[in-house]
PDB file of C-alpha atoms in Angstrom:
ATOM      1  CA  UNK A   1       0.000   0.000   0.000  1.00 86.00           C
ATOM      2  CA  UNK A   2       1.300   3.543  -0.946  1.00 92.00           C
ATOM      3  CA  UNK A   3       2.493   5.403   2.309  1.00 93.00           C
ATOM      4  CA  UNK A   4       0.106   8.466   1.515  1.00 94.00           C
ATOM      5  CA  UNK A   5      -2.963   5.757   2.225  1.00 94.00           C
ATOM      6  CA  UNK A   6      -1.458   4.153   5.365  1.00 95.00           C
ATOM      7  CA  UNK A   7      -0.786   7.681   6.365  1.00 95.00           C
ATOM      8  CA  UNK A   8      -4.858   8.437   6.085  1.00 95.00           C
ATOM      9  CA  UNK A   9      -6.397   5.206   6.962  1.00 95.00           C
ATOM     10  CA  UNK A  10      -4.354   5.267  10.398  1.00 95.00           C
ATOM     11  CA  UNK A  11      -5.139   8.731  11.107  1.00 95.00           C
ATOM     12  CA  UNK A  12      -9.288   8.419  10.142  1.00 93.00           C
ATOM     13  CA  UNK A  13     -10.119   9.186  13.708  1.00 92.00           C
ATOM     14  CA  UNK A  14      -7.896  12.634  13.625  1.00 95.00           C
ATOM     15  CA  UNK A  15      -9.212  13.205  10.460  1.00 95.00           C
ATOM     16  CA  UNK A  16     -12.970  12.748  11.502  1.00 92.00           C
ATOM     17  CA  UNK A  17     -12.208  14.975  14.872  1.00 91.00           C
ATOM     18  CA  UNK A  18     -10.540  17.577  12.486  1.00 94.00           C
ATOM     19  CA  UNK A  19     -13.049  17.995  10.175  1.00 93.00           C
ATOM     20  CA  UNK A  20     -15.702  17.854  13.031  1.00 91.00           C
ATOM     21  CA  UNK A  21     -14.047  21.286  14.503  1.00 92.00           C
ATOM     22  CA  UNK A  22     -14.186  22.894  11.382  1.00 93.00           C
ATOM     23  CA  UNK A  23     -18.088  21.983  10.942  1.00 91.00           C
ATOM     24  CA  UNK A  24     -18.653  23.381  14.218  1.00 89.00           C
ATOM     25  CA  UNK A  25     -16.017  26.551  14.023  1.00 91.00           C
ATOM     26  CA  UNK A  26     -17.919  27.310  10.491  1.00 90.00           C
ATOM     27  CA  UNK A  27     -21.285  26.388  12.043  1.00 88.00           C
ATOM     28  CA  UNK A  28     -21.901  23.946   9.389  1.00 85.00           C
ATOM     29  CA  UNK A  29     -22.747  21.470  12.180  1.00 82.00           C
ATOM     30  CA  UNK A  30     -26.761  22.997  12.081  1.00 79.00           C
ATOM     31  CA  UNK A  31     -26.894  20.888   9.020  1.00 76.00           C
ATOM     32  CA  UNK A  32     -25.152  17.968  10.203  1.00 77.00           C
ATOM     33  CA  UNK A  33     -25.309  14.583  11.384  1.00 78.00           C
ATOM     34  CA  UNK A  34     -24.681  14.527  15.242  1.00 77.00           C
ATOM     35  CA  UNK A  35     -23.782  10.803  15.173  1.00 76.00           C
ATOM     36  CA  UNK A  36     -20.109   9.936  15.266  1.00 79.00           C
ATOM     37  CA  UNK A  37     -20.653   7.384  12.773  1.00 81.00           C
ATOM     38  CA  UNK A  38     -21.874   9.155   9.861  1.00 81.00           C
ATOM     39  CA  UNK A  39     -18.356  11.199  10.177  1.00 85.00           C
ATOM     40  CA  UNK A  40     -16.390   8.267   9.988  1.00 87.00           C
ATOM     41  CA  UNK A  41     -17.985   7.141   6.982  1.00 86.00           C
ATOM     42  CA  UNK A  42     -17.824  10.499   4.879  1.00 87.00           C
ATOM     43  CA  UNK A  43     -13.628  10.127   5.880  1.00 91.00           C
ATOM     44  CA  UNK A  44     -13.906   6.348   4.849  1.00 91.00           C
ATOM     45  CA  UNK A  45     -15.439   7.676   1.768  1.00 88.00           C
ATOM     46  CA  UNK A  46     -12.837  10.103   0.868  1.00 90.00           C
ATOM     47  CA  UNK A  47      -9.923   8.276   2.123  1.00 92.00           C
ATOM     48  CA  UNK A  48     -11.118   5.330  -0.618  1.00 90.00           C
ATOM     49  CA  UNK A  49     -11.221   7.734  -3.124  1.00 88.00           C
ATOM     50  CA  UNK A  50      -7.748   8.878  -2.690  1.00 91.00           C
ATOM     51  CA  UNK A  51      -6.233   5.087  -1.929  1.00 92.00           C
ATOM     52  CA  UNK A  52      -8.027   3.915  -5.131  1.00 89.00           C
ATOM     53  CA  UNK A  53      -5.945   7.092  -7.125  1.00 90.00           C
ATOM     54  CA  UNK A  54      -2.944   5.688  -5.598  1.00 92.00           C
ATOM     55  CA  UNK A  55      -3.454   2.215  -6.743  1.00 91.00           C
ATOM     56  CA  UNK A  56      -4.704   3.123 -10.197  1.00 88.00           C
ATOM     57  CA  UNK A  57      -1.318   5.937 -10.499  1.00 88.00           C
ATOM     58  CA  UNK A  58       0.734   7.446  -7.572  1.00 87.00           C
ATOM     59  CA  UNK A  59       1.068  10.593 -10.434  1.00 88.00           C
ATOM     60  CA  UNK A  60      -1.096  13.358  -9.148  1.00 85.00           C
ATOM     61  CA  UNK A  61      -4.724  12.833 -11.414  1.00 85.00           C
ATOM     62  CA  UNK A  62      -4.299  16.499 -13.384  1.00 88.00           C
ATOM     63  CA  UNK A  63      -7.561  18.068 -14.785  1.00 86.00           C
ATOM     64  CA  UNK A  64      -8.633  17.869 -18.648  1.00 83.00           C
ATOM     65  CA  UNK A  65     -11.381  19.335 -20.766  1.00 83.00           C
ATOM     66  CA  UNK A  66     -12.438  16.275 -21.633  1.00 80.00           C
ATOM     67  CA  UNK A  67     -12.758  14.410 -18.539  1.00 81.00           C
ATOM     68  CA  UNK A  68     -15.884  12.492 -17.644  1.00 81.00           C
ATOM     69  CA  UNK A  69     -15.968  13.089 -14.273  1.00 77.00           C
ATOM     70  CA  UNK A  70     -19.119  11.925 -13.841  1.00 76.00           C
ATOM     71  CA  UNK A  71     -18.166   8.369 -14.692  1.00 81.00           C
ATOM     72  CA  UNK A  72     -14.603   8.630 -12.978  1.00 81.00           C
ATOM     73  CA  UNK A  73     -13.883   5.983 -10.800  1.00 79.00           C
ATOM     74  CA  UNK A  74     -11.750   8.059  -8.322  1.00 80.00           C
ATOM     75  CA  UNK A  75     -14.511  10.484  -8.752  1.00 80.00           C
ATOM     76  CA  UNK A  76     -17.320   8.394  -7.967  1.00 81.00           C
ATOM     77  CA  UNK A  77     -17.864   8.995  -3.968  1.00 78.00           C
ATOM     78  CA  UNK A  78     -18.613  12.552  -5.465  1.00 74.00           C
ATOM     79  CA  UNK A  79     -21.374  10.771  -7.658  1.00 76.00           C
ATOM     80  CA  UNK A  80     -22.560   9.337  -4.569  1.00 78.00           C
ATOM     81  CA  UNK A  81     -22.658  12.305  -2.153  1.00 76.00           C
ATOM     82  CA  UNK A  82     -24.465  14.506  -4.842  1.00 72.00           C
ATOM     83  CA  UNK A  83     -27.080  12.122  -4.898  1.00 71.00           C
ATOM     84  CA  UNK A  84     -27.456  11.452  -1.000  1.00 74.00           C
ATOM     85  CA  UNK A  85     -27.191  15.027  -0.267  1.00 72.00           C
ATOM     86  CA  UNK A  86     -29.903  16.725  -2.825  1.00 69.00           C
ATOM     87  CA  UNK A  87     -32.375  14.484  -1.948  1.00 68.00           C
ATOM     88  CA  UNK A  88     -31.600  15.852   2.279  1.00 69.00           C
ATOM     89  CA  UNK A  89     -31.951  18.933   0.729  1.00 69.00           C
ATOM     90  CA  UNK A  90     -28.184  20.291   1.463  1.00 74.00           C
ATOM     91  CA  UNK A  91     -27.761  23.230  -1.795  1.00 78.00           C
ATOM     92  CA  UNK A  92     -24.780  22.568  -3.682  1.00 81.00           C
ATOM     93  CA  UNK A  93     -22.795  25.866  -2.210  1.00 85.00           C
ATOM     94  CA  UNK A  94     -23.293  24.266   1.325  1.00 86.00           C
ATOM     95  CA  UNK A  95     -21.983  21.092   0.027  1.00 84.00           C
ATOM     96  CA  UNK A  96     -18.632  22.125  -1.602  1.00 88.00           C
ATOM     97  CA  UNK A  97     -18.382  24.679   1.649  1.00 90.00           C
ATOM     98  CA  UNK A  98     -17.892  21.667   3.711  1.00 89.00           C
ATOM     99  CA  UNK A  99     -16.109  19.469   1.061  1.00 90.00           C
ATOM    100  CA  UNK A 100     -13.275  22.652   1.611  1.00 94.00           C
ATOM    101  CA  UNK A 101     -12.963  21.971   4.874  1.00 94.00           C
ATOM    102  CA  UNK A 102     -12.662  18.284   4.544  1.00 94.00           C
ATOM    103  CA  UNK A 103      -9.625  19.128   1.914  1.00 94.00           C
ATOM    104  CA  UNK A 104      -8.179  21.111   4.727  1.00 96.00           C
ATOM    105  CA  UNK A 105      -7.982  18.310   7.144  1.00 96.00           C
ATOM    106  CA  UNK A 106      -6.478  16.339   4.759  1.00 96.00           C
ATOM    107  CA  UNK A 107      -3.698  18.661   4.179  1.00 96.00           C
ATOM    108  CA  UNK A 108      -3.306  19.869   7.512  1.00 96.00           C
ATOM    109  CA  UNK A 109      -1.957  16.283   8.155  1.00 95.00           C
ATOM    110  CA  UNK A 110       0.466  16.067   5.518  1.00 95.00           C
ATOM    111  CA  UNK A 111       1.499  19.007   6.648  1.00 93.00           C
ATOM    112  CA  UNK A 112       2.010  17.949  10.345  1.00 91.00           C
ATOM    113  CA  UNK A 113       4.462  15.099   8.878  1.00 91.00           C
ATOM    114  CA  UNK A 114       7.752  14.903   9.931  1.00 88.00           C
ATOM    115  CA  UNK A 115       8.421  14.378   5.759  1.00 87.00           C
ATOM    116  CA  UNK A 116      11.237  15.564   3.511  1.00 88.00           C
ATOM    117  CA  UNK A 117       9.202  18.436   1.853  1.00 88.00           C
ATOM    118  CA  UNK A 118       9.484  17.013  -1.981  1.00 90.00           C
ATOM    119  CA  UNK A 119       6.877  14.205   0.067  1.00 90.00           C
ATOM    120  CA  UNK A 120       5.040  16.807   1.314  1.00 91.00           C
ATOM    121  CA  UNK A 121       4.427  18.393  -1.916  1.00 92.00           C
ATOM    122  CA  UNK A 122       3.579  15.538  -3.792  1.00 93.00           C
ATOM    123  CA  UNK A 123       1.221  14.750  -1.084  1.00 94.00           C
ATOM    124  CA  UNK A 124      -0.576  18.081  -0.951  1.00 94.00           C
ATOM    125  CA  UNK A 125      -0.970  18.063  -5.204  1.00 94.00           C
ATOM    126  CA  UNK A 126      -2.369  14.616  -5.253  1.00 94.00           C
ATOM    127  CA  UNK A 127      -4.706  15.307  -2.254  1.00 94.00           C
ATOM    128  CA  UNK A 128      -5.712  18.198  -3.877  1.00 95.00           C
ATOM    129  CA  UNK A 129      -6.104  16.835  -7.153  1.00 93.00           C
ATOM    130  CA  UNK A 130      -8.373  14.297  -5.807  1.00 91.00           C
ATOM    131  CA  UNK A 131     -10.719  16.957  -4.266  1.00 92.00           C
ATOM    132  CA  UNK A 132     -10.617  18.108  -7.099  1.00 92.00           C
ATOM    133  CA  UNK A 133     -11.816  15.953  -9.082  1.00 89.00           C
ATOM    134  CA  UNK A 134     -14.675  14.972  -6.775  1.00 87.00           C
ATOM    135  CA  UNK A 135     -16.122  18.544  -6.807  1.00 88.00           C
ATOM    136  CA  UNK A 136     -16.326  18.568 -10.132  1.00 88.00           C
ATOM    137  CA  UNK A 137     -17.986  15.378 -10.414  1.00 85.00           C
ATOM    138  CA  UNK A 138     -20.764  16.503  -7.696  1.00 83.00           C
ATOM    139  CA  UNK A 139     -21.237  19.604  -9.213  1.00 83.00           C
ATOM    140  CA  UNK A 140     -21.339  17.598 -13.169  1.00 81.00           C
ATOM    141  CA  UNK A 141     -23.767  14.972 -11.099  1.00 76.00           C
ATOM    142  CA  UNK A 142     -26.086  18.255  -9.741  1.00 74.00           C
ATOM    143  CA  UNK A 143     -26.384  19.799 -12.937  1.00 72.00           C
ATOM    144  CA  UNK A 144     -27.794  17.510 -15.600  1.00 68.00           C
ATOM    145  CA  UNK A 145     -30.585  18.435 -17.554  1.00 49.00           C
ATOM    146  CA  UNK A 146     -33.263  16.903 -15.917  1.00 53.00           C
ATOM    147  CA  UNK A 147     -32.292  18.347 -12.194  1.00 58.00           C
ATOM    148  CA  UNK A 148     -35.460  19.999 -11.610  1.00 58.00           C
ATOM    149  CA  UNK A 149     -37.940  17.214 -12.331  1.00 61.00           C
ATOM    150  CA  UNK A 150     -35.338  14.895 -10.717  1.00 66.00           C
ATOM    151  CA  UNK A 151     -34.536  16.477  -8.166  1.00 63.00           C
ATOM    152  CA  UNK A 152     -38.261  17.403  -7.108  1.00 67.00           C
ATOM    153  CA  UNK A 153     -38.954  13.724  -7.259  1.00 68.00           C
ATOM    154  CA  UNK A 154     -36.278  12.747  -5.198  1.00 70.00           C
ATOM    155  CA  UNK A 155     -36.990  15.604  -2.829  1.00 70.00           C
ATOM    156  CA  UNK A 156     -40.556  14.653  -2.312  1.00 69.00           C
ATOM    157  CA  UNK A 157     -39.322  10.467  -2.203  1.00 74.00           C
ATOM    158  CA  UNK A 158     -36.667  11.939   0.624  1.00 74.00           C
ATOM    159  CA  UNK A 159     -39.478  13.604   2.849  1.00 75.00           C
ATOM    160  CA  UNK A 160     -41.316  10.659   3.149  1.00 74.00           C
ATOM    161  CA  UNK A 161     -38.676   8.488   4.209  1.00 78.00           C
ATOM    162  CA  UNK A 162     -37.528  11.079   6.647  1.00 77.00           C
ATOM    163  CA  UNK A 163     -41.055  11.363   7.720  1.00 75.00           C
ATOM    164  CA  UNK A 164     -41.085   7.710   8.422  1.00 78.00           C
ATOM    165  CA  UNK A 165     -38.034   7.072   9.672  1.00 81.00           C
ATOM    166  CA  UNK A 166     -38.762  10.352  12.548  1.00 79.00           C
ATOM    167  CA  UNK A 167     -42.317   8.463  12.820  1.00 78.00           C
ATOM    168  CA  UNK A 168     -40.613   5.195  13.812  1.00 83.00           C
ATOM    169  CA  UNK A 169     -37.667   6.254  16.214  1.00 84.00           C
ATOM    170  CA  UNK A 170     -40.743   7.913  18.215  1.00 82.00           C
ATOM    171  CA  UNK A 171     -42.787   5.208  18.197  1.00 84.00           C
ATOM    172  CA  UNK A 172     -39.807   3.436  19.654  1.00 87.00           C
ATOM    173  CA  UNK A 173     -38.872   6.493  22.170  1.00 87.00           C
ATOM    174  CA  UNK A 174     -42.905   6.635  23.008  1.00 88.00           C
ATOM    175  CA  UNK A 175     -42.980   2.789  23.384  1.00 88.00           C
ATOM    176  CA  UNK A 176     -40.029   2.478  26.399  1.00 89.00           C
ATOM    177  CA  UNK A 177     -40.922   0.965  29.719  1.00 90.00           C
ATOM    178  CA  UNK A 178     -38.405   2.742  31.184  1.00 93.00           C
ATOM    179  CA  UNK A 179     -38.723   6.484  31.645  1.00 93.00           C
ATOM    180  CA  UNK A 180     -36.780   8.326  29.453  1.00 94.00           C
ATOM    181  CA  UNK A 181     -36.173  12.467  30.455  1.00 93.00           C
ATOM    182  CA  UNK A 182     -34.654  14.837  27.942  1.00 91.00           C
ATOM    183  CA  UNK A 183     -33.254  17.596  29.760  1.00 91.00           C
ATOM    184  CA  UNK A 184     -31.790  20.867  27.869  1.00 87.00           C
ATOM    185  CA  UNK A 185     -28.842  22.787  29.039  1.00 82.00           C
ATOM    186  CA  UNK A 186     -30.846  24.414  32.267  1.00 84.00           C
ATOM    187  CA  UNK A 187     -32.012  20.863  33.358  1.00 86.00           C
ATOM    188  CA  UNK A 188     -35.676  21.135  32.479  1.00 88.00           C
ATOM    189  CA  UNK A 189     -37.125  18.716  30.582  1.00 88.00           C
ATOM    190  CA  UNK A 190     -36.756  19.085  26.273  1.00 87.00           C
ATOM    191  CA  UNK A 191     -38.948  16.160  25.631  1.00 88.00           C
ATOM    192  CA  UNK A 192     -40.013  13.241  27.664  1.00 89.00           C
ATOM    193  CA  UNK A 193     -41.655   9.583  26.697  1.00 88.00           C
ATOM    194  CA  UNK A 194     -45.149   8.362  27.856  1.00 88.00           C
ATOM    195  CA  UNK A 195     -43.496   6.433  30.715  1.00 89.00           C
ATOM    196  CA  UNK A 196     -41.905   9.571  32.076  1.00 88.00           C
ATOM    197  CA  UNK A 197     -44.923  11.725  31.190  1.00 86.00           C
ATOM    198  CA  UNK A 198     -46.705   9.020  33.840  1.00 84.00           C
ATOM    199  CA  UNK A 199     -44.210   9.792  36.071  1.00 85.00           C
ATOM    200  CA  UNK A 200     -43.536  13.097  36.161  1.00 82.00           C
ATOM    201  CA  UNK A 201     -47.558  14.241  35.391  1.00 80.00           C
ATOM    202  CA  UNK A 202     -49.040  11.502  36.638  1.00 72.00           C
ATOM    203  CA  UNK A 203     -50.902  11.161  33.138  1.00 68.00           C
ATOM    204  CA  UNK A 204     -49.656  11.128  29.285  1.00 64.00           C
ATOM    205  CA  UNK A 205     -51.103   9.668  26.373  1.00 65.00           C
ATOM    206  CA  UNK A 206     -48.112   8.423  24.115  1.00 67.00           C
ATOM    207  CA  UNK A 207     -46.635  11.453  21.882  1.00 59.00           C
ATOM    208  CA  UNK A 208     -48.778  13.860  24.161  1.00 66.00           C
ATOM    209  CA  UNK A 209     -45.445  15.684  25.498  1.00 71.00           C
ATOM    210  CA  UNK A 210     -44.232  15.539  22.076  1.00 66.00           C
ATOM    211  CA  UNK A 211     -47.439  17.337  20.710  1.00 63.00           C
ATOM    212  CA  UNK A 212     -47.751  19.464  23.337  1.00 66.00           C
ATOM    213  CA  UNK A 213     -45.253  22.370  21.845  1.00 60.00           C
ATOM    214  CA  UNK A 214     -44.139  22.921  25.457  1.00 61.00           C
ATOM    215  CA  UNK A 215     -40.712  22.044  24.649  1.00 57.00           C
ATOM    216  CA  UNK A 216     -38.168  22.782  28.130  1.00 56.00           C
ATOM    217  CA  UNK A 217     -41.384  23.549  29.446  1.00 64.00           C
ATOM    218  CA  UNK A 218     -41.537  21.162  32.679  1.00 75.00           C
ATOM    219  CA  UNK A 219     -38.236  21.348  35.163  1.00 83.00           C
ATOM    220  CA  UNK A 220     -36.966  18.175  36.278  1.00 87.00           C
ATOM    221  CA  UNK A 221     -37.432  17.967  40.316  1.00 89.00           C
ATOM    222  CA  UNK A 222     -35.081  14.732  41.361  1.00 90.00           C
ATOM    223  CA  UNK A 223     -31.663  13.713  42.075  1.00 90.00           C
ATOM    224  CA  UNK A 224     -30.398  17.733  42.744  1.00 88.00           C
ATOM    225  CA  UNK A 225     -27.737  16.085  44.601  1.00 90.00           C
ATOM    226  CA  UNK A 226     -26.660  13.280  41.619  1.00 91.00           C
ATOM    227  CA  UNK A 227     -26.899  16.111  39.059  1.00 89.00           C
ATOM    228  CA  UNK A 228     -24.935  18.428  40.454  1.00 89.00           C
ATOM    229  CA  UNK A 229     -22.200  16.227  41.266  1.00 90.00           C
ATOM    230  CA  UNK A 230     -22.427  14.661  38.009  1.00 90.00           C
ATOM    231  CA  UNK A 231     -22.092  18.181  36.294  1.00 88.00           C
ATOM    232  CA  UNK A 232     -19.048  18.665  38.709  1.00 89.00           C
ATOM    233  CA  UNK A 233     -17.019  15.090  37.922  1.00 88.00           C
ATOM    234  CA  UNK A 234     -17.799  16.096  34.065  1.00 81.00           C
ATOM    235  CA  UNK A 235     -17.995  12.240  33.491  1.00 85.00           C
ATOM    236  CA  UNK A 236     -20.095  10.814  30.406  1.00 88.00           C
ATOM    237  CA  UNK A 237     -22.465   8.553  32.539  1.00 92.00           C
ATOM    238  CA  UNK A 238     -23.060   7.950  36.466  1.00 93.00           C
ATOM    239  CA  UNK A 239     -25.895   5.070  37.503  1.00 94.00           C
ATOM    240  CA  UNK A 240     -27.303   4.834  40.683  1.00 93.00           C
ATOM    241  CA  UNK A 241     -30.515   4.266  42.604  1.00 94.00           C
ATOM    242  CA  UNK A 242     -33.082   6.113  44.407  1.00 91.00           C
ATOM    243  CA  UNK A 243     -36.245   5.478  45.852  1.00 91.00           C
ATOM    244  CA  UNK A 244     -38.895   8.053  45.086  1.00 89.00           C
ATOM    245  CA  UNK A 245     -42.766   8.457  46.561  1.00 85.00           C
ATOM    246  CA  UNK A 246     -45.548   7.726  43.828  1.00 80.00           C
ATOM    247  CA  UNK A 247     -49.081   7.561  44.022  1.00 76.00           C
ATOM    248  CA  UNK A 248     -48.513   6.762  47.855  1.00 77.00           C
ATOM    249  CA  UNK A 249     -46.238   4.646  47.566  1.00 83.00           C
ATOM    250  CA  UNK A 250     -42.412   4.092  47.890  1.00 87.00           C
ATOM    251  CA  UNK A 251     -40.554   3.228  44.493  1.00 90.00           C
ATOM    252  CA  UNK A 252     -37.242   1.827  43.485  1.00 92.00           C
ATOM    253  CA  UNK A 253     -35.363   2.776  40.013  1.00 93.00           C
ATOM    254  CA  UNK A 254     -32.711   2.387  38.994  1.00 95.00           C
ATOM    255  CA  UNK A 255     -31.594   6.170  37.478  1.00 95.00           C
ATOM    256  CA  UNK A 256     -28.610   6.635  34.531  1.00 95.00           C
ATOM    257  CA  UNK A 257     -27.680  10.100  33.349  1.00 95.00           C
ATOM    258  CA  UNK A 258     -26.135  10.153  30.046  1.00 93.00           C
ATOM    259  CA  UNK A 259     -24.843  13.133  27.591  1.00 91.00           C
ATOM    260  CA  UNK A 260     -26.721  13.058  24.642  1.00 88.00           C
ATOM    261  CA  UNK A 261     -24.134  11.478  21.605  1.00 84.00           C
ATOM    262  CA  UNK A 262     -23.580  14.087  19.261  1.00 82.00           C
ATOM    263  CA  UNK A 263     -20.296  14.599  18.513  1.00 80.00           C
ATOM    264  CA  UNK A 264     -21.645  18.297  16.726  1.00 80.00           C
ATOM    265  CA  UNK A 265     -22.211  19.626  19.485  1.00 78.00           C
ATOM    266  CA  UNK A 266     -25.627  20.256  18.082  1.00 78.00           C
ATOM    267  CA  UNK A 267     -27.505  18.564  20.723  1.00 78.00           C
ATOM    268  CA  UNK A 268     -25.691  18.871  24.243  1.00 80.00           C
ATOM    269  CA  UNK A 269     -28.404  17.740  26.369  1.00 87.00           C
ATOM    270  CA  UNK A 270     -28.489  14.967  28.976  1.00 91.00           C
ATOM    271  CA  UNK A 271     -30.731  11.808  29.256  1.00 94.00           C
ATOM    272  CA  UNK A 272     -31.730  10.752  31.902  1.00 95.00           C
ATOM    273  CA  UNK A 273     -33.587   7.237  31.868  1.00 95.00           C
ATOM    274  CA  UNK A 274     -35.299   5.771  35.089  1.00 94.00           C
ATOM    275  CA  UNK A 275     -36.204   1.892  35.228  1.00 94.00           C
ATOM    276  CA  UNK A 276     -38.535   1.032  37.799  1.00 90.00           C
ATOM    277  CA  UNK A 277     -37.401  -2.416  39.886  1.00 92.00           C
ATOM    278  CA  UNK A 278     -39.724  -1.990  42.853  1.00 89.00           C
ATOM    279  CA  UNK A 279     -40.969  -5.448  42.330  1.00 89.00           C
ATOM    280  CA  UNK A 280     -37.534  -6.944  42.700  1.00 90.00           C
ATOM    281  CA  UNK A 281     -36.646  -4.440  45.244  1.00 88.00           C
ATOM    282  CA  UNK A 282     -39.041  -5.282  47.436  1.00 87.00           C
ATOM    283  CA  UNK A 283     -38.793  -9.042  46.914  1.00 88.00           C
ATOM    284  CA  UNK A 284     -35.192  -8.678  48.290  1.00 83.00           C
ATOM    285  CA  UNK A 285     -36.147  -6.788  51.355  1.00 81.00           C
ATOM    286  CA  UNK A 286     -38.745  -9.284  52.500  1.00 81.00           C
ATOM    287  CA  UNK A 287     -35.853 -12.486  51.470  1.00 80.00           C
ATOM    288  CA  UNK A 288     -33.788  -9.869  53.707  1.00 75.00           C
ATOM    289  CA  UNK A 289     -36.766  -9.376  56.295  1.00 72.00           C
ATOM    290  CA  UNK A 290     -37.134 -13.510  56.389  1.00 66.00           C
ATOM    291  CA  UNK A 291     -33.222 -14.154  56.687  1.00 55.00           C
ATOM    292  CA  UNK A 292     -33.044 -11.482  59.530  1.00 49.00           C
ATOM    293  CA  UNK A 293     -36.192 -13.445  61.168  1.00 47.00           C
ATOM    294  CA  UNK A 294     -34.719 -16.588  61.114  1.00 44.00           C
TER     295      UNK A 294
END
């Protein structure tokens, strides 16, 4: 394997983190996946591109007029993201506004190589040369002559699916036994499922929260004490239990508060998820109760 790609495929984690900062620097991240994994991908993506260049010729791939970039096999992850990214309705200048910053990581670790500089340059022209060639072939792939009916089509296909897809995951969130809490920055509650509504209202018809509009609206009134020293440790996730006083009664859960995974730093909330083992709990005190007896 050509050094260039063992340089990148060993350093896809710094080059995921690098581009991530940019996003968020350039505020690119409002458009953004939060999820860690769909930013290792786009550097898998890109990283193939420029290993497959290096198999096919380790010559930097220069530009011509008569180039079908379209159909370019070191060009064809641009094919690919043109497609995936109209129909999400990301506009081609947001696109290649990214797609710099991408480039940039990519050249900001050649350049952090201890190399002899003829390495370094090489590196930097066929890395560029690469990008390149990909933003020409998204920007050949967004431009054909049937864009508009295409592109409407696809755009109308895409909101369904998304409308689906959002339908589903809260169908799943609303369908939890356990009691799942969103809480926003200030520690009131963002959104909340129909086990926490129950809960925390002591009603909730599944979605109700959801559909209510009162997003933040509620604050969260338990574990002060866990919270705060939680905020204080700055740890990812602390577990613990607690017994809490509902409908008359004493109840046992067991509580974990978790940062929200978004890498973006889009979404910096904290969940907070409360599974109710009172049955259990209390099956252990009276085994404890009976031992004692005996």
């Amino acid at each position: 394997m050509h050094p260039l790609a063992l340089l990148l495929k060993d350093h896809e984690g710094w080059l995921m983190r690098r581009v991530r900062d940019y996003a968020i620097e350039r505020d690119y991240t409002r458009y953004t996946s939060t999820l860690e994994e769909a930013w290792r991908v786009s550097i898998v993506g890109l990283t193939d591109s420029i290993s497959a260049a290096l198999e096919l010729s380790p010559d930097p791939w220069e530009l011509g007029p008569d180039d079908d970039f379209v159909h370019d096999p070191v060009a064809a992850f641009g094919v690919q993201e043109a497609q995936k990214h109209r129909t999400r309705g990301i506009t081609l200048e947001m696109f290649l506004g990214l797609m710099k910053y991408y480039r940039q990581s990519y050249l900001d670790l050649v350049a952090d190589q201890e190399l002899v500089p003829t390495a370094i340059r090489q590196y930097i022209r066929f890395i560029e040369r690469v990008f390149d060639r990909i933003e020409i072939a998204f920007c050949a792939e967004w431009s054909r002559s049937n864009l508009t009916n295409t592109a409407a089509h696809e755009l109308q296909e895409a909101n369904r699916r998304i409308t689906n897809e959002k339908n589903q995951f809260l169908t799943i969130f609303e369908s939890l036994p356990i009691a799942v809490f969103l809480l926003n920055d200030r520690l009131r509650v963002n959104q909340m499922n129909q086990a926490a509504s129950r809960l925390l209202l002591s009603k909730g018809r599944a979605g109700r929260y959801y559909s209510s509009g009162r997003a933040a609206d509620a604050p969260f009134p338990w574990f002060g004490h866990e919270v705060g020293e939680f905020l204080a440790a700055d740890e990812y996730e602390r577990n613990f239990f607690a017994t809490l006083t509902v409908d008359g009664g004493e109840h046992r859960y067991r509580v974990s508060l978790r940062w929200m995974q978004d890498i973006s730093k889009k979404f910096t909330g904290m969940i907070v998820s409360m599974n109710d083992i009172t049955e259990q709990w209390r099956l252990e005190q009276k085994q404890e109760t009976g031992g004692l007896s005996e």
